[in-house]
N, CA and C of each residue as an Amber inpcrd file, in Angstrom:
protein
   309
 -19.8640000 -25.3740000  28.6630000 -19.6970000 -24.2120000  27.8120000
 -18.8590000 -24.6170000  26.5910000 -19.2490000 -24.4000000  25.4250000
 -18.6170000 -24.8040000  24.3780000 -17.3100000 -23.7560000  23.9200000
 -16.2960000 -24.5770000  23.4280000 -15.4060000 -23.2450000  23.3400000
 -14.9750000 -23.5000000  21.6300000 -14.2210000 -22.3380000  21.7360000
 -13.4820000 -21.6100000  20.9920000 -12.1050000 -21.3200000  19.9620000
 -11.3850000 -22.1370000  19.2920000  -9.9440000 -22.2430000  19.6030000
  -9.5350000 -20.9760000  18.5280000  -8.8890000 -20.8310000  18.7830000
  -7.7060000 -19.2010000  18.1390000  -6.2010000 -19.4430000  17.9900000
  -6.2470000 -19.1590000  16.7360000  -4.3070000 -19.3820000  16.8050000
  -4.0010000 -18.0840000  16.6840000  -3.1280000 -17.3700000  17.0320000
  -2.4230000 -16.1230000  16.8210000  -1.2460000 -16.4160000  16.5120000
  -1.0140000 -15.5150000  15.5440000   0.3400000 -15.6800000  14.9470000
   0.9320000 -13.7050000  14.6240000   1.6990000 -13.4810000  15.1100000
   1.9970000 -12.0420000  15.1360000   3.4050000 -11.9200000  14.5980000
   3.2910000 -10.8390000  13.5490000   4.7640000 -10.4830000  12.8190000
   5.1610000 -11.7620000  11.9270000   4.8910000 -12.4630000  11.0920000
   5.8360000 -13.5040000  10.2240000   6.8700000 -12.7410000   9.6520000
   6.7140000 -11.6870000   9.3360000   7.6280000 -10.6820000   8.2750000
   8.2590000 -11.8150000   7.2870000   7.4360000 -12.3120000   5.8550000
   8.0010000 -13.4050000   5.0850000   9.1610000 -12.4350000   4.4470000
  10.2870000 -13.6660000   4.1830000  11.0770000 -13.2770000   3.5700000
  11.3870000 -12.8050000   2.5120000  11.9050000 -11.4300000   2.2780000
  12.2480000 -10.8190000   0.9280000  12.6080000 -11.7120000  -0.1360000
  11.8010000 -12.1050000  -0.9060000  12.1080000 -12.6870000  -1.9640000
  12.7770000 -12.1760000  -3.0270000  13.1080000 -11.1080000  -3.2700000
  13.9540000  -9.8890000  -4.4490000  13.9240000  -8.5530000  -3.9470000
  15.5120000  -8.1880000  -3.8620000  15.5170000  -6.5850000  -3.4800000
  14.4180000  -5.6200000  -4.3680000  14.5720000  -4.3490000  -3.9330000
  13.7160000  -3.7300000  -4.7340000  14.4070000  -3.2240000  -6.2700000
  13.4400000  -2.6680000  -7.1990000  13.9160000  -1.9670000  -7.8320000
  14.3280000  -0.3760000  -7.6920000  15.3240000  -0.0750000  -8.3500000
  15.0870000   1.4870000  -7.2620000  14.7980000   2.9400000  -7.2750000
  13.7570000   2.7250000  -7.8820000  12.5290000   2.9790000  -8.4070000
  11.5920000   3.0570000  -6.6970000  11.7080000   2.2350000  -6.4960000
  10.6430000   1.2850000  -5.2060000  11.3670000   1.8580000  -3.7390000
  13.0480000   2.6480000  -4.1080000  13.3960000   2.3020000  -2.8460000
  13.4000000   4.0070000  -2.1940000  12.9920000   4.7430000  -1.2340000
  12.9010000   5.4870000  -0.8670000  13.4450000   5.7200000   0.7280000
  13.6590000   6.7100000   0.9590000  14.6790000   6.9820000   2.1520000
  14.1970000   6.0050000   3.6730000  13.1750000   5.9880000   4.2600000
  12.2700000   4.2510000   4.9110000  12.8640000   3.1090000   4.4940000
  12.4420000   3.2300000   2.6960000  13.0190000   1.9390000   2.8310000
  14.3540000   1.4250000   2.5340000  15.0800000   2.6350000   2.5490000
  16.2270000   2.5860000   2.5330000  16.8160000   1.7130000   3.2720000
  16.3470000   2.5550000   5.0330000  16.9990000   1.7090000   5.8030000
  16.2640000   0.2040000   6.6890000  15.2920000   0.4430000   5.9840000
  14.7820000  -0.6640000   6.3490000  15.3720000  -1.8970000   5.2180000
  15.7040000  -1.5460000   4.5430000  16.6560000  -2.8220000   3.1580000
  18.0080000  -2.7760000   3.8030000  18.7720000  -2.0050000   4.5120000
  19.5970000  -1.9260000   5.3120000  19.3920000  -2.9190000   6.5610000
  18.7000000  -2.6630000   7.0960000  18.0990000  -3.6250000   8.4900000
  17.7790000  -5.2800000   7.8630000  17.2640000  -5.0910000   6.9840000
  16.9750000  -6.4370000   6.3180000  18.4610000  -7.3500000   5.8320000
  18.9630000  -6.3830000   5.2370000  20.6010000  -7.1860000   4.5970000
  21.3210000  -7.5000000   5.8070000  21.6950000  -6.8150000   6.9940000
  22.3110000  -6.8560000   7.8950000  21.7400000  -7.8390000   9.2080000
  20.2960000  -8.1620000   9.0140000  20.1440000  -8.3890000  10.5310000
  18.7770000  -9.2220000  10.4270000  17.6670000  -8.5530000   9.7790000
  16.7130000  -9.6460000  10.1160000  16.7680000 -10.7730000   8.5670000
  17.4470000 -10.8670000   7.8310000  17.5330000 -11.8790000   6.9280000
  17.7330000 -13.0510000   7.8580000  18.5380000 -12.9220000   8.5310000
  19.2660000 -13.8750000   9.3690000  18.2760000 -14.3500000  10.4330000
  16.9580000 -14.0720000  10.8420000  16.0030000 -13.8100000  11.6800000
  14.7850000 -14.3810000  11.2270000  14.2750000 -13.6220000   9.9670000
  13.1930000 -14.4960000   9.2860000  13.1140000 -15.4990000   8.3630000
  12.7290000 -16.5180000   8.4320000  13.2030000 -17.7400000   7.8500000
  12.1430000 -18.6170000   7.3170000  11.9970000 -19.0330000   6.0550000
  10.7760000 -19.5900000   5.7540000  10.5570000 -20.7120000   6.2810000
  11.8170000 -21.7210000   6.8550000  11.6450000 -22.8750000   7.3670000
  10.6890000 -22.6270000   8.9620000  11.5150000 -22.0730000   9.7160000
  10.6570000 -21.8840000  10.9100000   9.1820000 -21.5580000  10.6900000
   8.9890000 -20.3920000  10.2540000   7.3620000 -20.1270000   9.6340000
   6.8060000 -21.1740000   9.1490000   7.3980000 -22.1710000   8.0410000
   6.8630000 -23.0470000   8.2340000   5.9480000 -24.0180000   9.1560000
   7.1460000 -24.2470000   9.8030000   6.8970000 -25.0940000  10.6890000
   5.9610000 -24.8660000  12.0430000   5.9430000 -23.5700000  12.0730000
   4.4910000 -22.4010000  12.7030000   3.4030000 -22.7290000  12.1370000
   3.6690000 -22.7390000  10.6420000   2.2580000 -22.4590000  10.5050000
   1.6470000 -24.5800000   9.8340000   2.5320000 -25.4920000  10.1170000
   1.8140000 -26.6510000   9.8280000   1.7440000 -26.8760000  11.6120000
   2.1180000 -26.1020000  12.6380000   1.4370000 -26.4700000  13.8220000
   0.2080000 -25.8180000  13.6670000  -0.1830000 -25.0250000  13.2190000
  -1.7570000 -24.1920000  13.5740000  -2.3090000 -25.0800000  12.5320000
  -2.1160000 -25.5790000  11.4100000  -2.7060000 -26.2040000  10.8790000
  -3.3260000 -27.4920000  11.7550000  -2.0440000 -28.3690000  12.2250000
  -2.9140000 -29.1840000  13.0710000  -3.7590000 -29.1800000  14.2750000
  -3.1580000 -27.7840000  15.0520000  -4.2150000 -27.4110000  15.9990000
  -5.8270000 -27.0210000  15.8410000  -6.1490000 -26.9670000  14.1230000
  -7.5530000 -27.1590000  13.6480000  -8.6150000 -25.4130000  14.8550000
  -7.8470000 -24.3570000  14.5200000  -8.5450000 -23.3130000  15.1660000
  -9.8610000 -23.2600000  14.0970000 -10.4700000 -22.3420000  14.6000000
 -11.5640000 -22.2450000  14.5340000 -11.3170000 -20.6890000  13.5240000
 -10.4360000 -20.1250000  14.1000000 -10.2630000 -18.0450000  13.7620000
  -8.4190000 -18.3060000  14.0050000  -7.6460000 -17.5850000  12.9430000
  -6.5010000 -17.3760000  12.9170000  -6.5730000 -16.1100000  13.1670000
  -6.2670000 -15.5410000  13.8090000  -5.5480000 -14.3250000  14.4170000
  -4.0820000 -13.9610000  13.9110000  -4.0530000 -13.3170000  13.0770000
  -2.9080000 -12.5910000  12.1420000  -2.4580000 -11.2050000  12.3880000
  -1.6930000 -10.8490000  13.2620000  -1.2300000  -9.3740000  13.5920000
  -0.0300000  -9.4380000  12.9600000   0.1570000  -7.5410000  12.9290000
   1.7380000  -7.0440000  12.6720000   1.9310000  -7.2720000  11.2240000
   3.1710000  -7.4050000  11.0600000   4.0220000  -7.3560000   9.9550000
   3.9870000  -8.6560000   9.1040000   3.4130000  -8.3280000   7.4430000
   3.3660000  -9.3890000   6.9370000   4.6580000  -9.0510000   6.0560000
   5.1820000  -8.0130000   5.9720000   6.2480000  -7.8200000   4.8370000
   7.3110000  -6.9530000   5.6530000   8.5400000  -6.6710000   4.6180000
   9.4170000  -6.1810000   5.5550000   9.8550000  -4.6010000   5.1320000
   9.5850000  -4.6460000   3.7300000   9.7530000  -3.1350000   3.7550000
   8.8590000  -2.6840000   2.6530000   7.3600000  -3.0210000   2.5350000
   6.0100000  -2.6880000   2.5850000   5.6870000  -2.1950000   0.6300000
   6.6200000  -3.0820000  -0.0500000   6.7060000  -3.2250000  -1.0880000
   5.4100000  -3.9840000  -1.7820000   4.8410000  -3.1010000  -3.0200000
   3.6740000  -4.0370000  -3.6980000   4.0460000  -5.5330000  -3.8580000
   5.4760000  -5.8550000  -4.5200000   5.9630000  -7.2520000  -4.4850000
   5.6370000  -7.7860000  -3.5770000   5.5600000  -7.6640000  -2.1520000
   5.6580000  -8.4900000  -0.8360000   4.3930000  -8.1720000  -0.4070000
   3.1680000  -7.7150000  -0.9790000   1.8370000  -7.2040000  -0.5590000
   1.3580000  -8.8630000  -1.5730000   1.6690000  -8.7500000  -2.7200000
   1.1580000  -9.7610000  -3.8000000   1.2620000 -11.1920000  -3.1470000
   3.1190000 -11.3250000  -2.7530000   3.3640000 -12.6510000  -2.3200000
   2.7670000 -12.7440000  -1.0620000   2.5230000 -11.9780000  -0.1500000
   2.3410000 -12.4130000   0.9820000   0.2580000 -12.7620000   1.0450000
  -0.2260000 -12.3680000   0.1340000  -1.3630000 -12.5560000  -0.4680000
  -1.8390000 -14.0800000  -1.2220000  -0.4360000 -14.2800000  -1.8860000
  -0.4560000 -15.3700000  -2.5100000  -0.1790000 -16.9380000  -1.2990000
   0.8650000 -16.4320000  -0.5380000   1.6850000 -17.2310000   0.6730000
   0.2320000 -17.0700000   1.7590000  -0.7060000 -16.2900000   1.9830000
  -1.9060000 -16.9390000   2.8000000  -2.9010000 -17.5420000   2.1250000
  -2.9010000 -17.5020000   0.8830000  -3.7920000 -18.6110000   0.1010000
  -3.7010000 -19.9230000   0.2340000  -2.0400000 -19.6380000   0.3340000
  -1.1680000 -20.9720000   0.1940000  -1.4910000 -21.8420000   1.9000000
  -2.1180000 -21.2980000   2.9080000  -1.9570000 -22.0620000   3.8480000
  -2.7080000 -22.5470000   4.2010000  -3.6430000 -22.8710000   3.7890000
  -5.3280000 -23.6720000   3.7490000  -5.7580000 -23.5720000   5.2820000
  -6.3210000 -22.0790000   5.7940000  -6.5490000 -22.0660000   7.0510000
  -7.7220000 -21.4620000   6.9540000  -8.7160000 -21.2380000   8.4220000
 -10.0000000 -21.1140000   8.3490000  -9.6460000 -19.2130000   7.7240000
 -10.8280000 -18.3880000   7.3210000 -10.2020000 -17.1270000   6.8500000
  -9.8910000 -16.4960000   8.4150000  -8.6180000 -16.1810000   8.0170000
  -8.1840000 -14.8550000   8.9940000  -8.2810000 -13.7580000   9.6020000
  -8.3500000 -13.2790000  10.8360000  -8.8400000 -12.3370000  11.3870000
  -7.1570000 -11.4010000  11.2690000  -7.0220000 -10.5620000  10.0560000
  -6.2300000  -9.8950000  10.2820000  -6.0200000  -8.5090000  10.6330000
  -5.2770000  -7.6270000  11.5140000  -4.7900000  -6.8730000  12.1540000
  -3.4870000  -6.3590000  11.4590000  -3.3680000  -5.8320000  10.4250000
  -1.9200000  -5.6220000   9.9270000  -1.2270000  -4.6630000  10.5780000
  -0.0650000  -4.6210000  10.2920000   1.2830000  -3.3730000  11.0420000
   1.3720000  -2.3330000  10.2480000   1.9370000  -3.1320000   8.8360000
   2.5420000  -2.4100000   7.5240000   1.1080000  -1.9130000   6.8880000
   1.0560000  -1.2570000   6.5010000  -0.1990000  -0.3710000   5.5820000
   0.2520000  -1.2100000   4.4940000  -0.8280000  -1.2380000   3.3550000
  -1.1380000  -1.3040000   1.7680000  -0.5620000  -0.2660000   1.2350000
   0.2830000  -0.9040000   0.2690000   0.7310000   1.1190000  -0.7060000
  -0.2550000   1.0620000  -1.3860000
């Protein structure tokens, strides 16, 4: 039987690259920029992700499996980069499942 391979990768939440403007920031993301300054800055890390995602690279899947959270507090900025940051990872196209909605 011939198979299949699948990487799943669930939640990266890439890192805030620039607070918002505040304009952008609304009572959600209030405290979710709250949660971010305090707790998951310290949590999501581009090095580790990295290093996630040049293992799926060499594991050569077939279908990336992409769930959950690509951003952290669901900002057009972090819709763009995180758009730009899966271009950036030369993988077969993605089967994604998002968390965060599109504004």
């Amino acid at each position: 039987m011939p198979s299949f391979q699948i990487a799943h990768l669930s939640d990266p939440h890439l890192p805030l690259a620039e607070y918002p403007a505040l304009d952008e920031i609304r009572f959600k993301r209030l405290l979710s920029l709250l949660s971010w300054t305090l707790k998951r800055r310290h949590l999501h890390k581009a090095a580790p992700l990295a290093r996630v995602m040049d293992d799926i690279r060499q594991f050569q899947p077939e279908l990336v499996a992409l769930t959950g959270d690509l951003t952290n507090l669901g900002l057009r900025s972090e819709f763009r980069r995180a758009r730009q940051w899966m271009q950036e990872q030369a993988l077969p196209p993605p089967c994604w499942c998002p968390a965060t909605m599109m504004p």
